[in-house]
PDB file of C-alpha atoms and ligand atoms in Angstrom:
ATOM      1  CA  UNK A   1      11.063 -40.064 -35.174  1.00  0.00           C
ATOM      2  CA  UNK A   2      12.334 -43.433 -36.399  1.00  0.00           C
ATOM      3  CA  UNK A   3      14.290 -41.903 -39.402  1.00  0.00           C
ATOM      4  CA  UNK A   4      15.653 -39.555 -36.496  1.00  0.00           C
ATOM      5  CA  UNK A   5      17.176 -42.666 -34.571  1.00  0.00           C
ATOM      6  CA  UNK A   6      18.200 -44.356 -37.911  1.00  0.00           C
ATOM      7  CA  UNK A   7      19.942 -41.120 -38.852  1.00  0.00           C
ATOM      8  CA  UNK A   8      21.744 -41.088 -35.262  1.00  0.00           C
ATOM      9  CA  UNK A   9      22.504 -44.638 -35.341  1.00  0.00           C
ATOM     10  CA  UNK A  10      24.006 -43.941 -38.901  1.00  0.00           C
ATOM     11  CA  UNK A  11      26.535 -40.683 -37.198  1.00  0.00           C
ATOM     12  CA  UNK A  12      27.847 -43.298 -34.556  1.00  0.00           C
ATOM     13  CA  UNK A  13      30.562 -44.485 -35.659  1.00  0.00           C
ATOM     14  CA  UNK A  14      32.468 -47.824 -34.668  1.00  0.00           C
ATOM     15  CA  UNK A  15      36.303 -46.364 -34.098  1.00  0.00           C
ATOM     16  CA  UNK A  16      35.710 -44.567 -31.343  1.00  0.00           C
ATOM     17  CA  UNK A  17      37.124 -40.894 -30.769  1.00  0.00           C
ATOM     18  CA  UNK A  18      38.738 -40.848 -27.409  1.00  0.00           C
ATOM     19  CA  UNK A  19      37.917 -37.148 -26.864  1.00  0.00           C
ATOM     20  CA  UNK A  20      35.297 -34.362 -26.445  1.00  0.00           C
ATOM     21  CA  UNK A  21      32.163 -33.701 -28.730  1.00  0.00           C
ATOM     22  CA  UNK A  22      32.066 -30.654 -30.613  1.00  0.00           C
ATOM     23  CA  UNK A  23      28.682 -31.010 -32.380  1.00  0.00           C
ATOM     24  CA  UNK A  24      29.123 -27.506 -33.849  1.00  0.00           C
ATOM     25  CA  UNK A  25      32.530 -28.032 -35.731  1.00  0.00           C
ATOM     26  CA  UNK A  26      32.809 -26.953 -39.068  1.00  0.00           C
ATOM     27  CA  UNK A  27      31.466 -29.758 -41.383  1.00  0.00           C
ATOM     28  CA  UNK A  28      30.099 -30.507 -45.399  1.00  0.00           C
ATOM     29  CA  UNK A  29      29.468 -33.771 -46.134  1.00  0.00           C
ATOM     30  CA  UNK A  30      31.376 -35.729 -48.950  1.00  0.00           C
ATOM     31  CA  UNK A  31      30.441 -34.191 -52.427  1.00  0.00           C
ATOM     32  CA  UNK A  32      28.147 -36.491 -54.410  1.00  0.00           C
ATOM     33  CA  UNK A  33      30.473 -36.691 -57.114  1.00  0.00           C
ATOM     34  CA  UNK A  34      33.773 -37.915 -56.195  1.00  0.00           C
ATOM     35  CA  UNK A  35      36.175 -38.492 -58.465  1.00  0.00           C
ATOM     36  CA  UNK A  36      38.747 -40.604 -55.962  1.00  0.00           C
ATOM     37  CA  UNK A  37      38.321 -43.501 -53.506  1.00  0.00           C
ATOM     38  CA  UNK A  38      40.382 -41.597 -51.007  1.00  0.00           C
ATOM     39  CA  UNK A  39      38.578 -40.760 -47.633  1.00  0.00           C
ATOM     40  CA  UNK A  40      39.098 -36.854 -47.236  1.00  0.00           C
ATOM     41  CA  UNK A  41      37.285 -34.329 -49.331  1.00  0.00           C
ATOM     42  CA  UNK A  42      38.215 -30.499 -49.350  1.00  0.00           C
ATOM     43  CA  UNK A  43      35.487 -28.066 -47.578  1.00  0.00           C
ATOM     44  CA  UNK A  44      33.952 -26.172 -51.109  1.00  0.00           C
ATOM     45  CA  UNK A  45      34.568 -22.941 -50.351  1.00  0.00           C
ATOM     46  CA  UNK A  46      38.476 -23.330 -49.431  1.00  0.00           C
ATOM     47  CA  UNK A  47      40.722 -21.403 -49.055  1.00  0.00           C
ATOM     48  CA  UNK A  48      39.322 -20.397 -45.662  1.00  0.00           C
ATOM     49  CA  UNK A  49      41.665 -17.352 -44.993  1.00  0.00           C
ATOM     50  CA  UNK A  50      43.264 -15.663 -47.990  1.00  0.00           C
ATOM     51  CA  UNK A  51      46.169 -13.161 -48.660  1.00  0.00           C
ATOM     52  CA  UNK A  52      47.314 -10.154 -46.997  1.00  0.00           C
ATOM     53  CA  UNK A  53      45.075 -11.164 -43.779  1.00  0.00           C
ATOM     54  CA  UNK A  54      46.817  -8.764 -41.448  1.00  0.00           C
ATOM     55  CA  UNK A  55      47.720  -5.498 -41.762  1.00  0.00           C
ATOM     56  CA  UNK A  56      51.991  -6.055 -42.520  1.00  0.00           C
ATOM     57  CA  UNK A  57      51.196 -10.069 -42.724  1.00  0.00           C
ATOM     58  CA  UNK A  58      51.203 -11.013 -46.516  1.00  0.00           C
ATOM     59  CA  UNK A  59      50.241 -14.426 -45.519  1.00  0.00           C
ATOM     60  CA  UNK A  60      48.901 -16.984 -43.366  1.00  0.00           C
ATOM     61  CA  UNK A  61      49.216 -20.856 -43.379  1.00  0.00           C
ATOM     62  CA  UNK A  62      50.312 -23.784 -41.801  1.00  0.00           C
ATOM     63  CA  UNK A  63      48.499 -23.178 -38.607  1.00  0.00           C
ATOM     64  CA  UNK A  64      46.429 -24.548 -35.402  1.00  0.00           C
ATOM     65  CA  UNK A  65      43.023 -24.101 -34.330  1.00  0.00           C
ATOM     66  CA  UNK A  66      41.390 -25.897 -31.288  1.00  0.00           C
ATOM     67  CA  UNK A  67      37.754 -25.433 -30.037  1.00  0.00           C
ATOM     68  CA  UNK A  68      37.221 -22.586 -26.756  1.00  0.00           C
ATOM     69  CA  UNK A  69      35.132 -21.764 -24.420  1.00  0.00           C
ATOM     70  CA  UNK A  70      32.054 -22.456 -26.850  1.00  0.00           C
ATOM     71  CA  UNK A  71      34.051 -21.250 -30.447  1.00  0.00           C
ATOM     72  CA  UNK A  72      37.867 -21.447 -31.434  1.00  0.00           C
ATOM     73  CA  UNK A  73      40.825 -20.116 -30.985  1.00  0.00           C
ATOM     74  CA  UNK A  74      44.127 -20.459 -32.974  1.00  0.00           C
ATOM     75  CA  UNK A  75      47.457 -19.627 -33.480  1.00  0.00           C
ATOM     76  CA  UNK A  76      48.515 -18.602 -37.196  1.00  0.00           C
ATOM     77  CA  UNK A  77      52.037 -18.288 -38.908  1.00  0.00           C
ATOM     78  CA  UNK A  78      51.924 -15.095 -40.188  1.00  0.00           C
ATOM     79  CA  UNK A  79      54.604 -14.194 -43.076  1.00  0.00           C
ATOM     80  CA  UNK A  80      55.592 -10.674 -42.610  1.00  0.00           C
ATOM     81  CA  UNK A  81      56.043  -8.145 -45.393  1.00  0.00           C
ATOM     82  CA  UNK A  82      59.810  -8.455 -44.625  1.00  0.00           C
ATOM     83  CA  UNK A  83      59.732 -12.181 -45.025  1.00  0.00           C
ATOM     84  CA  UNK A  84      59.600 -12.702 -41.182  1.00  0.00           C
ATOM     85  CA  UNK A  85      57.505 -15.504 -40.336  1.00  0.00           C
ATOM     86  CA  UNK A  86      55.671 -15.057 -36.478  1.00  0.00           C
ATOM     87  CA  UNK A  87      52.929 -16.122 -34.749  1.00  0.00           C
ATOM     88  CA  UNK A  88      49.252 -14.119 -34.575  1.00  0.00           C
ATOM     89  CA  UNK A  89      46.574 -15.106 -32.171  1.00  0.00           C
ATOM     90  CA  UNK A  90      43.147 -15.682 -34.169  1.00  0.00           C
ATOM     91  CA  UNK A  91      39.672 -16.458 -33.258  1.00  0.00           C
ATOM     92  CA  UNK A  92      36.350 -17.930 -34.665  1.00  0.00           C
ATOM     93  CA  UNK A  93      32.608 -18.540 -33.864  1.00  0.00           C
ATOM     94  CA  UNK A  94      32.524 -21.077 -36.377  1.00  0.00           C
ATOM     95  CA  UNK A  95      36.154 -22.619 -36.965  1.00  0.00           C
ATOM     96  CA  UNK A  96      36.091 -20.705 -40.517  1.00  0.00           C
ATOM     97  CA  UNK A  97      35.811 -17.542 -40.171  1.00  0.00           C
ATOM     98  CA  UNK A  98      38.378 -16.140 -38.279  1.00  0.00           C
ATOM     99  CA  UNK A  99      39.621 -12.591 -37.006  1.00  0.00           C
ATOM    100  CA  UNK A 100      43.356 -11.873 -36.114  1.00  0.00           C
ATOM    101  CA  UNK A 101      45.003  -9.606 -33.854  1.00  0.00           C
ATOM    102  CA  UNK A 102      46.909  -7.318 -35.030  1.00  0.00           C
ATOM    103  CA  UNK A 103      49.985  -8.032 -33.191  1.00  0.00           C
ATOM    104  CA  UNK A 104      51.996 -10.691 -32.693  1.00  0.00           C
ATOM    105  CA  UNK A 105      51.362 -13.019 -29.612  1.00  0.00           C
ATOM    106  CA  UNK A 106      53.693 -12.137 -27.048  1.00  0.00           C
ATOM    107  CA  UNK A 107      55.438 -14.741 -25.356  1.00  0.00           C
ATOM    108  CA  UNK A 108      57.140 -14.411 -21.354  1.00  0.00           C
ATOM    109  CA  UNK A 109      60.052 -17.005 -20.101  1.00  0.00           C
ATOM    110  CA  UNK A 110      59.062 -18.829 -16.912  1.00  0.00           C
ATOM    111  CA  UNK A 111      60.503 -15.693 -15.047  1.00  0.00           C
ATOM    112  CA  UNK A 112      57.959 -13.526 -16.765  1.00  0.00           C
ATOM    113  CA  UNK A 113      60.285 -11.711 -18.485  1.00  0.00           C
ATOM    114  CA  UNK A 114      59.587 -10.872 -22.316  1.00  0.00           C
ATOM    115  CA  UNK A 115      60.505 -14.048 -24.476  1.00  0.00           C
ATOM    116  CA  UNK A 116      60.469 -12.736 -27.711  1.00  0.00           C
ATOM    117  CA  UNK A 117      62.499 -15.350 -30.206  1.00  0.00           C
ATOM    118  CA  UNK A 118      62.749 -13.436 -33.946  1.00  0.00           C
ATOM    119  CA  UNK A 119      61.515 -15.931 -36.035  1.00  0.00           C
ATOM    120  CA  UNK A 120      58.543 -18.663 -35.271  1.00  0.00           C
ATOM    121  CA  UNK A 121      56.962 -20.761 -37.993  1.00  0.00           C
ATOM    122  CA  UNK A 122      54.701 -23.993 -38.286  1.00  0.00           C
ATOM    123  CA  UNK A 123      53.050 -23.668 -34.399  1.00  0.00           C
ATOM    124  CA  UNK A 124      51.033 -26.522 -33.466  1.00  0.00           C
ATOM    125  CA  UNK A 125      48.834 -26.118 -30.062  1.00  0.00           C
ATOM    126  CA  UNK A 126      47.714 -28.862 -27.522  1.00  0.00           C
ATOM    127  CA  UNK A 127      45.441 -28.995 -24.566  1.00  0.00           C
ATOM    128  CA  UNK A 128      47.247 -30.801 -22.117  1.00  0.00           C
ATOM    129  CA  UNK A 129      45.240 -31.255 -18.637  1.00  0.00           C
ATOM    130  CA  UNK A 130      44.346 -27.376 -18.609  1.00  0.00           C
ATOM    131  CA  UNK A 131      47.185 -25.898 -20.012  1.00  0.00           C
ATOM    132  CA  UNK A 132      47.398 -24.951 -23.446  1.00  0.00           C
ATOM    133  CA  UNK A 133      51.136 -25.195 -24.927  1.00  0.00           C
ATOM    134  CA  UNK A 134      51.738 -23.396 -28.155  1.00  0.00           C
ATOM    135  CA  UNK A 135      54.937 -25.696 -29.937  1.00  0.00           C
ATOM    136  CA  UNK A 136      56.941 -24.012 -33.199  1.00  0.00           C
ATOM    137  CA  UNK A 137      59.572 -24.529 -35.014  1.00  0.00           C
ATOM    138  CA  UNK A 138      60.475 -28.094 -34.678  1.00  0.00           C
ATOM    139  CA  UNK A 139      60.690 -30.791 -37.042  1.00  0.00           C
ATOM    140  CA  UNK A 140      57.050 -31.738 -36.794  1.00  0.00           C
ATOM    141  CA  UNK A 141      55.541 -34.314 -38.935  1.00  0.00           C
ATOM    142  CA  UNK A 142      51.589 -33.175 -38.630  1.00  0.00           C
ATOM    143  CA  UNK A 143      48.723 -32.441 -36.310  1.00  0.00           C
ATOM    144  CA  UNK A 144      48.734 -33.604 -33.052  1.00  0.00           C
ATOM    145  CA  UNK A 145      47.729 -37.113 -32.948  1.00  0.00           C
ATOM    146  CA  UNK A 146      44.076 -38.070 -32.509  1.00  0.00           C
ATOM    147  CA  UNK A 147      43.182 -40.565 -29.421  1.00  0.00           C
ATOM    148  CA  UNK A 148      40.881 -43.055 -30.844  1.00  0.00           C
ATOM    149  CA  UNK A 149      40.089 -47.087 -30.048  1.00  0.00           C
ATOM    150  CA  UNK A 150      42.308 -48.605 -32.646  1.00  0.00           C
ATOM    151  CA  UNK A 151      45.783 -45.885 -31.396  1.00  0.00           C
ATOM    152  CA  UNK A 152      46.574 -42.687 -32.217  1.00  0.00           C
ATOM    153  CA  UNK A 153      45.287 -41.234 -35.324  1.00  0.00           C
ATOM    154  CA  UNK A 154      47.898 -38.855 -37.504  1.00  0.00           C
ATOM    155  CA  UNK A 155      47.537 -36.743 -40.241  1.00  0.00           C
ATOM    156  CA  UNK A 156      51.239 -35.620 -41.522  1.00  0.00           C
ATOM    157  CA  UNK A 157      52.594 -34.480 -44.564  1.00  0.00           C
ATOM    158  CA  UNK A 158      55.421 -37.195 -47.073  1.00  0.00           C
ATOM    159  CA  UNK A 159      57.599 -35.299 -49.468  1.00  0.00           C
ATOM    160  CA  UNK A 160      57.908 -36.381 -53.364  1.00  0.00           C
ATOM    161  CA  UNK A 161      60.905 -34.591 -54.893  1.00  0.00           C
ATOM    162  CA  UNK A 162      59.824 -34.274 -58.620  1.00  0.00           C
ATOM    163  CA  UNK A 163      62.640 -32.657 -61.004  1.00  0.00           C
ATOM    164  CA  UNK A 164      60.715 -29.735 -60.529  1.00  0.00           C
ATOM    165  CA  UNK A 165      60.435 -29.221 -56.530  1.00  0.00           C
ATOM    166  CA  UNK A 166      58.831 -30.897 -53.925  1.00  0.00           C
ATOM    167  CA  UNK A 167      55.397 -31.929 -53.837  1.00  0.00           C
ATOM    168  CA  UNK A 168      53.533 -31.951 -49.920  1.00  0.00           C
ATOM    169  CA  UNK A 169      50.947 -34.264 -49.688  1.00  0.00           C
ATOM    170  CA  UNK A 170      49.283 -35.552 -46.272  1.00  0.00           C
ATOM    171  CA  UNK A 171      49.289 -39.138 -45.167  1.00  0.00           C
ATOM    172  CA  UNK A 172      47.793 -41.327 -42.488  1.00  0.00           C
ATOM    173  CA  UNK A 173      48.966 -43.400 -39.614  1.00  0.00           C
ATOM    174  CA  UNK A 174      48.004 -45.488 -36.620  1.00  0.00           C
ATOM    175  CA  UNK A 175      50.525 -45.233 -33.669  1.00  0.00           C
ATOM    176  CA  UNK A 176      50.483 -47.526 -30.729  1.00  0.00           C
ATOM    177  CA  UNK A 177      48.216 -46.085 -27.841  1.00  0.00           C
ATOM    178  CA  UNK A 178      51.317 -46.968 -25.383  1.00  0.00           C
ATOM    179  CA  UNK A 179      53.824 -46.705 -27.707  1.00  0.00           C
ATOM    180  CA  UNK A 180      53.697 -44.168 -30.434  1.00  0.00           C
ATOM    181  CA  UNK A 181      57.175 -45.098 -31.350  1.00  0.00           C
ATOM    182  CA  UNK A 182      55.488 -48.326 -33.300  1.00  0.00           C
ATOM    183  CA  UNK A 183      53.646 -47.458 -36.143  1.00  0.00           C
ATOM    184  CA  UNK A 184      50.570 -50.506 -36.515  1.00  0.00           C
ATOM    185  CA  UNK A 185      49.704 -48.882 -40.159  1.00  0.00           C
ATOM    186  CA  UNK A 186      50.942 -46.565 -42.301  1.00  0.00           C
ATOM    187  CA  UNK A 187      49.153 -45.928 -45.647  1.00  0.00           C
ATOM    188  CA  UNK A 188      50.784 -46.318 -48.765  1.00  0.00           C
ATOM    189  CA  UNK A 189      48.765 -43.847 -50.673  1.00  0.00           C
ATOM    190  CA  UNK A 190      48.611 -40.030 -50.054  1.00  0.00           C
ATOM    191  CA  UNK A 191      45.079 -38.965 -48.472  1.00  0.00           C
ATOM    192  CA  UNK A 192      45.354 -35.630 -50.305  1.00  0.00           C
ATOM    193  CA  UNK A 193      47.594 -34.119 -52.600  1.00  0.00           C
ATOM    194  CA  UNK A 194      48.064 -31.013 -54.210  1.00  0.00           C
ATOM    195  CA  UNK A 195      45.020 -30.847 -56.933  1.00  0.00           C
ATOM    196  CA  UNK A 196      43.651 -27.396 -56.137  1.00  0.00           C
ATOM    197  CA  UNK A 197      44.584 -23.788 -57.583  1.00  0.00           C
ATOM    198  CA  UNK A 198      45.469 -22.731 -53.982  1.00  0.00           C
ATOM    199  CA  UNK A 199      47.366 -26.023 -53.159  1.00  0.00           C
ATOM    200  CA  UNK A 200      49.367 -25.928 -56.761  1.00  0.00           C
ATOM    201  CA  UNK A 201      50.038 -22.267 -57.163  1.00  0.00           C
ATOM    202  CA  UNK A 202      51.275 -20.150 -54.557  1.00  0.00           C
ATOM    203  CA  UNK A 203      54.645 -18.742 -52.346  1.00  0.00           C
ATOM    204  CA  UNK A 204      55.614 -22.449 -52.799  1.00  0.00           C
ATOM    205  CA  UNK A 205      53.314 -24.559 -55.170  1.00  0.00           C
ATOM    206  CA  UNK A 206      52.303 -27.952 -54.525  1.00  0.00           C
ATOM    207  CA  UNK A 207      51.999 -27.720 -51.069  1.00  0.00           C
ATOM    208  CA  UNK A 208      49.006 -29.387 -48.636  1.00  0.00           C
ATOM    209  CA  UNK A 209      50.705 -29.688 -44.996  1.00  0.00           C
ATOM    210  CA  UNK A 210      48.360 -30.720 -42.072  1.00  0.00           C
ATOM    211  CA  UNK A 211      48.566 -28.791 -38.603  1.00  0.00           C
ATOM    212  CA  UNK A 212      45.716 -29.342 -36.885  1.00  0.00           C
ATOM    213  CA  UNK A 213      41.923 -31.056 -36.415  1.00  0.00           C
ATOM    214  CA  UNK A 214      39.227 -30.770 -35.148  1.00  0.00           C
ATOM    215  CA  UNK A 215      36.902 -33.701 -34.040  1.00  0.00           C
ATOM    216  CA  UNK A 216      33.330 -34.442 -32.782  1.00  0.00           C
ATOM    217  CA  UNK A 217      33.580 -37.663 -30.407  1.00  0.00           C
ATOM    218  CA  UNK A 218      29.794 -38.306 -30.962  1.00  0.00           C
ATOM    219  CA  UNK A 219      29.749 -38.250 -34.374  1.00  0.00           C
ATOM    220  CA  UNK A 220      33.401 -39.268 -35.322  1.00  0.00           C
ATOM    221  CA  UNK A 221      33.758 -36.373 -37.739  1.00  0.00           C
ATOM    222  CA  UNK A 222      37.281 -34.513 -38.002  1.00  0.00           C
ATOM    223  CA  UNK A 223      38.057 -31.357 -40.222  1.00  0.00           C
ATOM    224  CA  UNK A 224      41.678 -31.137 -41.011  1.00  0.00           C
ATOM    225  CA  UNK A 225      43.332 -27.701 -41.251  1.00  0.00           C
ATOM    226  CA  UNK A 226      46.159 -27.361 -43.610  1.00  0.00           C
ATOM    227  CA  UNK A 227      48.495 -25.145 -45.224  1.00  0.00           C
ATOM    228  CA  UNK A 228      48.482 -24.941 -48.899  1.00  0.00           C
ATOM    229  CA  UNK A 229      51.065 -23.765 -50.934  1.00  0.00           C
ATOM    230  CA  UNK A 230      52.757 -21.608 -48.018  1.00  0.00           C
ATOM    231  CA  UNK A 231      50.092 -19.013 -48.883  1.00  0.00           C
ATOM    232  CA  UNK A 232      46.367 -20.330 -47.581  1.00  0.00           C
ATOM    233  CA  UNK A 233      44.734 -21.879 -45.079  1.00  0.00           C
ATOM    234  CA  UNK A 234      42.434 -25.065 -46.320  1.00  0.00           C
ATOM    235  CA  UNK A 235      40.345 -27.221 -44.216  1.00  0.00           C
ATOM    236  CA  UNK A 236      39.214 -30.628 -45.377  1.00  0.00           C
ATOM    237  CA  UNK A 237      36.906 -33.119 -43.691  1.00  0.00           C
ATOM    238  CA  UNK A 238      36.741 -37.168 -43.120  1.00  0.00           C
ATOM    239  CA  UNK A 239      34.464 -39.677 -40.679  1.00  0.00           C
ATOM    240  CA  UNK A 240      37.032 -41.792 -38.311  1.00  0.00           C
ATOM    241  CA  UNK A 241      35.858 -45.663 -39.679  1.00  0.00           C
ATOM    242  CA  UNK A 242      36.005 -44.320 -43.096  1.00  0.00           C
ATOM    243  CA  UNK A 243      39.830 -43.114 -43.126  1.00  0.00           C
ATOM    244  CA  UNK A 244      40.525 -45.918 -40.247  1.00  0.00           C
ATOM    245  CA  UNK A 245      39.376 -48.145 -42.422  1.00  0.00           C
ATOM    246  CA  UNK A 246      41.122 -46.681 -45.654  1.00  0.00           C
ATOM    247  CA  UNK A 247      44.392 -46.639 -43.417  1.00  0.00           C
ATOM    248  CA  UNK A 248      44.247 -50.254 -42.442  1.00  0.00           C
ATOM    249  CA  UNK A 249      43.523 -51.320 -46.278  1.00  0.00           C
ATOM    250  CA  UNK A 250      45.893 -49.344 -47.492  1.00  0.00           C
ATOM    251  CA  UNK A 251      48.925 -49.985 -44.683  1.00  0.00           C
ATOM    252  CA  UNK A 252      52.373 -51.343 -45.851  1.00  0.00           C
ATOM    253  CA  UNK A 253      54.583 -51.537 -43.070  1.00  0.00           C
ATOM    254  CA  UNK A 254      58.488 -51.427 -42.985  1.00  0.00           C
ATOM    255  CA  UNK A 255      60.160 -53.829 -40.334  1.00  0.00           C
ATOM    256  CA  UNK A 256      61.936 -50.380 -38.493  1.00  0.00           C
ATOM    257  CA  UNK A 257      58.157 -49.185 -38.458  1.00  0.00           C
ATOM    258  CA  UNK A 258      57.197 -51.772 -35.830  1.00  0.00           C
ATOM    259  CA  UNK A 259      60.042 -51.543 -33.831  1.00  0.00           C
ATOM    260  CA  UNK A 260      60.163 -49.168 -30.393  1.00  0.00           C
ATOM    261  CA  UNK A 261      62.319 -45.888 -30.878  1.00  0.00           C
ATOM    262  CA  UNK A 262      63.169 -42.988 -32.976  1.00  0.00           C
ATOM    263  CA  UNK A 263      62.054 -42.330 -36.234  1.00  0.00           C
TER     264      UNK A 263
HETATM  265  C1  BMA B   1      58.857 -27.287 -44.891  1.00  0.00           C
HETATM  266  C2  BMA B   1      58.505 -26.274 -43.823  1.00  0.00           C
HETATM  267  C3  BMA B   1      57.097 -25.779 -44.029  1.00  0.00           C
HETATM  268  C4  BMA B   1      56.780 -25.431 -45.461  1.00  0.00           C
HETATM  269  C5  BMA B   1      57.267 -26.513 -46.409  1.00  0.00           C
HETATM  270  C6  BMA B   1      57.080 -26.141 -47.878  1.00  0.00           C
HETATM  271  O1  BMA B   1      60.195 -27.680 -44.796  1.00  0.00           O
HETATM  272  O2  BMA B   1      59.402 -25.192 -43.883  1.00  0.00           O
HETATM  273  O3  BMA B   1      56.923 -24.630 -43.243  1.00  0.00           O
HETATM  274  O4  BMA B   1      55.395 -25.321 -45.628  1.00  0.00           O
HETATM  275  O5  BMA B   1      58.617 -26.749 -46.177  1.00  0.00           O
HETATM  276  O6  BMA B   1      57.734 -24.937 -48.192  1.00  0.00           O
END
């Protein structure tokens, strides 16, 4: 009973999650042997959803999941056989597994009419109040933000150009709670970089780009889903004070990043 408690006591983190728990979220605990200092670790048996997932869809990646109603939901790029890229509904019982449907989600304008635009890529998907809005397309840096104690928590992806392509790798940040124009930190380091067969070889190699988490207010754990090399989907996990704090130790700031506006 008292190892219980000291186990519980150990879960609780100090940075709090400003959200709901989700005790069943997908979860491994950091390998033993690590090799880095950085805070994230990849779930062992990534990638979670492989080639050809759908019949006519040769791949899936860069995508959002959220927990519902009890397991999760998600909505997938799909990249046609004719080089299409769309968006497929998907569900899971446990955030890993998932099942698709078979055809495309179906959008309507606020008339109801069919809304049907040819070409969708990168959708993220929020829970506002109790709507769900399903966002594509745009010039998105990462997942949606997490609400914690210390601001808003984001995962996004910074581009090296190498002479042979671009590498993806993900990053963290620390907006303002009021004001997410003003970054507080901003690590200098990548969290994550390409290092993995299906993060280095694929449609597009060297690619890990963050859309999406999943977090457990209790316990402060969040799994990150990510695209890897335009081909996969890879999930990756990290507690809140350990990346918080890796984030604050790590933060260089520019003078533009404290300032209010645009970036
Ligand atoms: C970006 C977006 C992403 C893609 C990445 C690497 O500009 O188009 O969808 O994963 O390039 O190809």
């Amino acid at each position: 009973m008292k190892n219980k408690i000291k186990e519980q006591v150990k879960e609780m983190s100090k940075v709090r999650i400003i959200g709901n728990d989700v005790p069943e979220m997908p979860w491994q605990e950091r390998p033993a042997e690590n090799r880095t200092n950085l805070p994230l670790w990849r779930y062992r048996e990534n990638p979670i959803i492989g080639r050809n997932p759908v019949e006519g869809v040769a791949r899936i990646f860069n995508s959002a999941v959220i927990p519902y109603e009890g397991a999760y939901i998600g909505v997938f790029r799909g990249e046609q056989t004719n080089g299409i890229s769309f968006i497929y509904l998907g569900r899971s019982k446990d955030g890993i597994h998932w099942d698709f449907e078979k055809d495309k989600i179906r959008f309507v304008d606020e008339e109801g009419n069919e809304f049907m635009p040819r070409y969708a890529y990168d959708p993220r998907l929020v829970k506002l109040e109790d709507t769900y809005y399903i966002i594509w397309c745009q010039d998105f840096y990462g997942a949606a933000p997490i609400e914690t104690s210390e601001g808003w928590l984001l995962f996004y992806h910074g581009v090296s150009g190498t002479c042979n392509g671009y590498v993806y790798s993900i990053g963290g940040a620390i907006l303002d709670i009021d004001n997410p124009s003003v970054v507080k930190y901003r690590c200098e380091t990548f969290l994550m970089t390409p290092e993995e067969w299906y993060e280095e070889r694929g449609f597009v190699p060297n690619v890990t780009f963050p859309c999406a988490t999943i977090e457990d207010a209790a316990s402060g754990r969040i799994a990150i889903y990510y695209g890897a090399a335009d081909s996969y989907v890879g999930l990756a996990f990290t507690r809140i004070d350990e990346v918080v704090s890796y984030i604050k130790e790590h933060s260089v700031l520019t003078e533009e990043d404290t300032e209010t506006g645009k970036r």
